[in-house]
Coordinates of C-alpha atoms in Angstrom, one line a residue:
Chain O
M1 CA 62.9 -33.3 -8.0
T2 CA 64.1 -30.4 -6.0
L3 CA 62.3 -28.8 -3.2
R4 CA 61.8 -25.6 -5.5
K5 CA 60.4 -27.8 -8.3
L6 CA 58.0 -29.5 -6.3
Q7 CA 56.5 -26.0 -4.8
I8 CA 56.2 -25.0 -8.4
A9 CA 54.6 -27.9 -9.5
L10 CA 52.0 -27.8 -6.2
W11 CA 51.0 -24.2 -7.1
A12 CA 50.6 -25.0 -10.7
A13 CA 48.1 -27.9 -9.5
V14 CA 46.2 -25.5 -7.3
A15 CA 45.7 -23.1 -10.1
L16 CA 44.4 -25.5 -12.4
V17 CA 41.7 -26.6 -9.8
L18 CA 40.9 -22.8 -9.2
I19 CA 40.6 -22.3 -13.0
G20 CA 38.7 -25.6 -13.4
T21 CA 36.2 -24.9 -10.6
A22 CA 35.4 -21.3 -11.7
G23 CA 35.0 -22.6 -15.4
F24 CA 32.6 -25.3 -14.3
M25 CA 30.4 -22.8 -11.9
L26 CA 30.4 -20.3 -14.9
G27 CA 29.1 -23.0 -17.3
A28 CA 26.6 -24.2 -14.9
R29 CA 25.0 -20.7 -14.8
N30 CA 25.2 -20.1 -18.3
E31 CA 23.3 -23.2 -19.0
E32 CA 20.6 -22.7 -16.3
P33 CA 17.6 -21.2 -18.5
V34 CA 16.2 -18.0 -17.3
A35 CA 12.7 -19.4 -17.0
A36 CA 13.8 -21.9 -14.5
A37 CA 14.9 -19.0 -12.2
T38 CA 11.4 -17.8 -11.7
F39 CA 8.0 -19.3 -11.9
Q40 CA 4.9 -18.8 -13.5
P41 CA 1.8 -17.9 -11.5
S42 CA -1.9 -18.8 -12.7
F43 CA -5.2 -17.7 -11.9
A44 CA -8.8 -18.2 -13.3
L45 CA -11.1 -15.8 -11.6
A46 CA -14.1 -13.9 -12.2
D47 CA -14.3 -10.2 -12.9
A48 CA -16.9 -7.8 -11.5
A49 CA -19.1 -8.7 -14.6
G50 CA -19.0 -12.5 -13.6
R51 CA -16.8 -13.3 -16.5
E52 CA -13.8 -15.6 -15.8
R53 CA -10.6 -14.1 -16.6
T54 CA -7.2 -16.1 -16.7
D55 CA -3.4 -15.3 -16.7
E56 CA -3.3 -16.4 -20.2
E57 CA -5.4 -13.6 -21.8
F58 CA -2.8 -11.3 -20.6
R59 CA 0.3 -12.7 -22.6
G60 CA 2.3 -9.9 -24.2
K61 CA 1.4 -7.4 -21.6
Y62 CA 3.1 -6.8 -18.1
L63 CA 0.7 -7.6 -15.3
L64 CA 1.2 -5.4 -11.9
V65 CA -0.5 -7.6 -9.3
F66 CA -2.0 -6.5 -5.9
F67 CA -3.7 -9.0 -3.6
G68 CA -6.4 -7.3 -1.0
F69 CA -9.6 -6.6 0.0
T70 CA -12.2 -3.5 -0.6
N71 CA -12.9 -2.8 3.1
C72 CA -9.3 -2.3 3.8
P73 CA -8.9 1.4 4.8
D74 CA -5.2 1.8 4.6
V75 CA -2.8 -0.3 2.9
C76 CA -5.1 -1.3 -0.2
P77 CA -6.1 2.3 -1.1
T78 CA -2.6 3.5 -0.5
T79 CA -1.3 0.8 -3.0
L80 CA -3.9 1.4 -5.6
A81 CA -3.3 5.1 -5.3
E82 CA 0.3 4.4 -6.2
V83 CA -0.7 2.0 -9.0
A84 CA -3.0 4.6 -10.2
Q85 CA 0.0 7.2 -10.3
V86 CA 2.1 4.6 -12.2
M87 CA -0.4 4.2 -14.7
D88 CA -0.7 7.8 -15.2
G89 CA 3.0 8.1 -15.5
L90 CA 3.6 5.7 -18.1
G91 CA 1.6 7.5 -20.6
E92 CA 1.3 5.7 -24.0
D93 CA 3.2 2.7 -22.5
A94 CA 0.2 2.2 -20.1
A95 CA -1.3 0.1 -22.9
Q96 CA 1.5 -2.6 -22.2
V97 CA 0.8 -2.8 -18.5
Q98 CA -2.4 -4.4 -17.0
P99 CA -2.9 -3.8 -13.1
L100 CA -5.0 -6.4 -11.5
F101 CA -6.7 -6.2 -7.9
I102 CA -7.1 -9.7 -6.9
S103 CA -9.7 -10.1 -3.8
I104 CA -8.8 -12.0 -1.1
D105 CA -12.0 -11.3 0.4
P106 CA -14.0 -12.1 -2.4
E107 CA -17.5 -12.9 -1.3
R108 CA -17.8 -9.7 0.5
D109 CA -16.2 -7.7 -2.1
R110 CA -18.6 -9.0 -4.7
Q111 CA -21.4 -7.8 -2.6
M112 CA -19.8 -4.4 -1.9
G113 CA -18.8 -4.0 -5.6
L114 CA -15.5 -4.4 -7.0
S115 CA -15.6 -2.4 -10.1
E116 CA -16.7 0.8 -8.3
F117 CA -13.6 0.4 -5.8
T118 CA -11.2 -0.1 -8.6
E119 CA -12.4 2.4 -10.8
A120 CA -12.3 5.2 -8.1
F121 CA -8.4 4.7 -8.3
H122 CA -7.8 4.2 -12.1
P123 CA -10.1 3.0 -15.0
S124 CA -7.5 0.6 -15.9
I125 CA -7.4 -1.5 -12.9
L126 CA -9.0 -4.6 -13.2
G127 CA -10.8 -6.4 -10.1
L128 CA -11.0 -10.1 -9.8
A129 CA -13.0 -11.8 -7.2
G130 CA -13.3 -15.7 -7.6
T131 CA -14.6 -18.4 -5.5
A132 CA -12.9 -19.2 -2.2
D133 CA -11.1 -22.2 -3.8
E134 CA -10.2 -20.1 -7.0
T135 CA -8.7 -17.5 -4.8
R136 CA -6.6 -19.9 -2.6
A137 CA -5.2 -21.5 -5.8
A138 CA -4.4 -18.1 -7.1
A139 CA -2.9 -17.1 -3.9
E140 CA -0.6 -20.3 -4.0
S141 CA 0.4 -19.9 -7.4
F142 CA 1.8 -16.5 -6.6
K143 CA 3.2 -17.6 -3.4
I144 CA 1.4 -15.1 -1.3
F145 CA -0.3 -15.3 1.9
Y146 CA -3.5 -14.3 3.3
E147 CA -5.6 -15.1 6.3
R148 CA -8.8 -14.0 7.9
Q149 CA -8.5 -12.6 11.4
E150 CA -11.5 -12.6 13.6
A151 CA -11.5 -8.9 15.0
E152 CA -14.5 -7.4 17.0
A153 CA -13.1 -4.1 16.3
S154 CA -13.8 -4.6 12.5
P155 CA -16.7 -4.4 10.1
D156 CA -18.6 -7.7 10.3
G157 CA -16.2 -9.1 12.9
Y158 CA -13.2 -9.8 10.7
S159 CA -10.3 -8.2 8.8
M160 CA -7.9 -9.8 6.6
S161 CA -4.1 -9.7 6.7
H162 CA -2.2 -10.4 3.6
S163 CA 0.9 -10.1 1.5
S164 CA 1.0 -6.4 0.7
A165 CA 3.4 -6.3 -2.1
L166 CA 2.8 -5.3 -5.6
Y167 CA 3.9 -8.3 -8.0
L168 CA 5.3 -7.7 -11.6
I169 CA 4.7 -10.6 -14.0
G170 CA 6.4 -10.5 -17.3
P171 CA 4.6 -10.6 -21.1
E172 CA 5.4 -14.4 -21.2
G173 CA 3.7 -15.0 -17.9
H174 CA 6.8 -15.2 -15.6
W175 CA 7.0 -13.7 -12.2
I176 CA 9.8 -11.2 -12.5
R177 CA 9.9 -9.2 -9.1
Q178 CA 7.9 -7.7 -6.3
Y179 CA 7.5 -4.0 -5.2
S180 CA 7.4 -4.2 -1.2
Y181 CA 4.8 -2.1 0.3
G182 CA 5.7 1.5 0.5
T183 CA 7.9 1.7 -2.7
P184 CA 7.3 5.1 -3.9
A185 CA 5.2 5.2 -7.3
S186 CA 8.1 7.0 -8.9
E187 CA 10.4 4.2 -8.3
I188 CA 8.0 1.5 -9.7
L189 CA 7.7 3.7 -12.7
A190 CA 11.1 4.2 -13.3
D191 CA 11.7 0.3 -13.0
L192 CA 8.9 -0.3 -15.5
Q193 CA 10.2 2.2 -18.0
T194 CA 13.4 0.3 -18.3
R195 CA 11.4 -2.9 -19.2
L196 CA 9.0 -1.5 -21.6
Chain Y
M1 CA -1.7 47.9 -7.4
K2 CA 1.4 45.8 -7.3
R3 CA 1.0 45.1 -3.7
L4 CA -2.6 43.9 -4.4
A5 CA -1.0 41.6 -7.2
I6 CA 1.3 40.2 -4.6
I7 CA -1.5 39.6 -2.3
L8 CA -3.6 37.9 -5.0
A9 CA -0.8 35.6 -5.9
L10 CA -0.3 34.7 -2.5
L11 CA -3.8 33.9 -2.1
I12 CA -3.9 31.7 -5.3
A13 CA -0.6 29.9 -4.3
A14 CA -1.8 29.1 -0.9
P15 CA -5.5 28.2 -0.8
P16 CA -6.7 28.0 2.8
A17 CA -6.7 24.0 3.0
I18 CA -8.2 22.9 6.2
A19 CA -5.9 20.0 5.8
C20 CA -3.3 22.5 6.8
E21 CA -4.7 24.2 9.7
T22 CA -3.2 23.3 13.2
F23 CA -5.3 22.9 16.2
T24 CA -3.7 23.1 19.8
T25 CA -4.4 22.3 23.3
G26 CA -1.8 22.8 25.8
D27 CA 1.5 21.2 24.6
I28 CA -0.1 19.0 22.1
T29 CA -0.5 20.5 18.3
V30 CA -2.4 18.5 15.7
E31 CA -2.1 19.2 12.1
Q32 CA -2.6 17.7 8.5
V33 CA -5.7 16.0 9.6
W34 CA -7.4 14.3 6.5
S35 CA -9.3 11.6 5.4
R36 CA -10.0 9.8 1.9
A37 CA -13.1 10.3 0.0
S38 CA -15.4 7.0 0.2
I39 CA -17.6 5.2 -2.0
G40 CA -21.0 5.5 -0.2
T41 CA -20.8 4.5 3.4
Q42 CA -20.5 0.7 3.4
R43 CA -16.9 0.7 3.6
P44 CA -14.9 2.2 6.6
G45 CA -13.1 5.6 6.1
V46 CA -9.8 6.5 7.3
L47 CA -8.1 9.5 9.3
Y48 CA -4.7 10.6 9.3
M49 CA -3.0 13.4 11.1
M50 CA 0.4 14.7 12.8
I51 CA 0.6 15.1 16.6
R52 CA 3.3 17.0 18.2
N53 CA 4.0 16.9 21.8
E54 CA 6.0 20.0 23.0
G55 CA 5.6 19.4 26.6
A56 CA 8.2 17.5 29.0
A57 CA 5.6 14.8 29.8
D58 CA 4.7 11.8 27.5
D59 CA 0.9 11.9 26.4
A60 CA -1.3 9.3 24.1
L61 CA -3.9 9.4 22.1
I62 CA -6.5 7.1 23.3
S63 CA -9.8 7.8 21.4
I64 CA -11.4 9.3 18.6
S65 CA -15.2 10.2 18.2
T66 CA -16.6 12.1 15.3
P67 CA -20.2 12.5 14.1
I68 CA -19.3 11.0 10.7
A69 CA -18.8 7.4 12.1
E70 CA -20.8 5.4 14.4
K71 CA -17.8 3.4 15.5
P72 CA -14.4 5.2 15.1
M73 CA -11.4 3.4 16.3
L74 CA -7.6 3.5 16.4
H75 CA -5.6 1.0 14.5
E76 CA -2.4 0.2 13.3
T77 CA -1.0 -1.4 10.2
T78 CA 1.9 -3.6 10.7
V79 CA 3.8 -5.1 7.8
E80 CA 5.8 -8.1 8.8
D81 CA 7.5 -10.3 6.7
G82 CA 5.5 -8.7 4.0
I83 CA 2.5 -9.5 5.4
A84 CA 0.1 -6.5 6.4
S85 CA -2.3 -7.0 9.2
M86 CA -4.3 -4.3 11.1
P87 CA -4.4 -4.8 14.9
H88 CA -6.6 -2.7 16.8
A89 CA -4.3 0.1 18.7
M90 CA -5.4 0.8 22.2
R91 CA -3.4 4.0 22.4
V92 CA -1.2 6.0 20.2
P93 CA 1.8 7.1 22.3
V94 CA 2.7 10.6 21.7
P95 CA 6.2 11.1 23.6
A96 CA 7.4 14.1 25.1
G97 CA 9.2 16.5 22.6
Q98 CA 8.3 14.0 19.8
T99 CA 5.9 14.2 16.6
V100 CA 3.7 11.3 15.9
E101 CA 2.1 10.4 12.6
L102 CA -0.8 8.6 11.8
R103 CA -0.2 8.0 8.1
P104 CA -0.7 5.5 5.4
G105 CA 0.7 2.3 6.4
G106 CA 1.1 3.0 10.1
Y107 CA -1.6 4.1 13.0
H108 CA -4.6 5.3 11.7
G109 CA -8.1 6.3 12.5
M110 CA -10.8 3.6 11.2
L111 CA -14.3 5.4 10.8
M112 CA -16.6 2.4 10.8
G113 CA -20.1 2.8 10.4
L114 CA -19.9 6.1 8.1
T115 CA -23.2 8.0 8.7
E116 CA -22.8 10.0 5.3
A117 CA -20.1 9.4 2.3
L118 CA -17.1 11.2 2.4
E119 CA -17.1 13.7 -0.4
E120 CA -13.6 15.3 -1.5
G121 CA -13.4 18.6 -0.6
A122 CA -15.6 18.3 2.5
S123 CA -14.7 18.6 6.1
F124 CA -16.0 16.9 9.5
P125 CA -14.9 17.5 13.1
V126 CA -13.1 15.0 15.0
T127 CA -12.6 15.0 18.7
L128 CA -9.4 13.3 20.0
T129 CA -9.1 12.1 23.7
L130 CA -5.4 12.5 24.9
E131 CA -4.6 10.9 28.0
E132 CA -3.0 13.9 29.7
A133 CA -3.9 17.1 27.5
G134 CA -7.8 15.7 27.5
D135 CA -10.0 16.5 24.7
L136 CA -9.2 18.5 21.3
T137 CA -11.6 19.1 18.4
V138 CA -10.1 19.1 15.2
L139 CA -11.3 19.6 11.5
A140 CA -10.3 16.9 9.0
E141 CA -10.4 17.5 5.5
V142 CA -11.6 15.0 2.8
L143 CA -8.9 14.5 0.1
S144 CA -9.1 12.7 -3.1
M145 CA -9.2 8.8 -2.9
R146 CA -5.9 8.9 -4.4
A147 CA -4.4 11.3 -2.0
E148 CA -1.1 10.0 0.1
A149 CA -0.9 13.2 2.2
P150 CA -2.0 16.7 2.1
E151 CA -0.1 19.3 0.4
C152 CA 0.8 22.1 2.9
D153 CA 3.8 24.5 2.8
A154 CA 6.2 24.7 5.5
A155 CA 4.8 21.8 7.7
Q156 CA 6.0 22.1 11.1

């Protein structure tokens, strides 16, 4: 075998390995089911009337979920105001989207009134406030964070820090994406409209 | 007659909103002072505004007081790694030549212990204490609970 032929053979081998690797990677990607790439959050929490609501009853609808507390003067009203704009903007498609406000300060929020708060922004927003354990379980299943912070300069001596994004859950109950805090309502609306 | 029509049109196009008024002391100008309507008095209200410092020296907003709240305070919303928290802000710096905004998701006044419900369309006085410029009393307009900013023409 001449040196020239050996060179060609080696390059051919390299090419085969590259094609094989690429094929293997593409194949692997195709085999991966979409569902495995995401997760299915779950919750069982009381609404303002004390009725237990679960993720399962909303199958077939998109869920727009925000975790917050009604004593929050800045981030929560701002986000709920955006949700209200999105719901108005959806028009007839609004029936396919259920906005949820899940309280991470459920005891105080139940005392203060959950529905009057959510309804002040939009009648379609459903407020949920479970027990401490149920709230913890819901937050874990959504993979979100919240924490009580002792703060002298806050009502009742504490405030809550919390994940501030809006979460979109699909009609089959799978987590689709989050809209980080401050995403303009127009962007959320446009994104939802491509899905409905 | 034509002139009257123009004047009327202008009046209709630009209603005299309190949130669009400006208040000045020395080199400090404050505008777009607004709050959100509240449900009753249980939950804290909020206060937003723009503060412009046209002077050559830095200043800072160090406190707010208003008859509408027993315990008004300055806070700052911070979002770090997607987690929002709201630490108490001791002062809001207003550097020379700059405009600082108290706005949703940032610095804001938190009005604890509301003495009356904040009704949309109402207004209330707030006295701002600045480190250098001293006290300045401004009027805040109560906007809808869903408001994100006042609509003022040619702000700035």
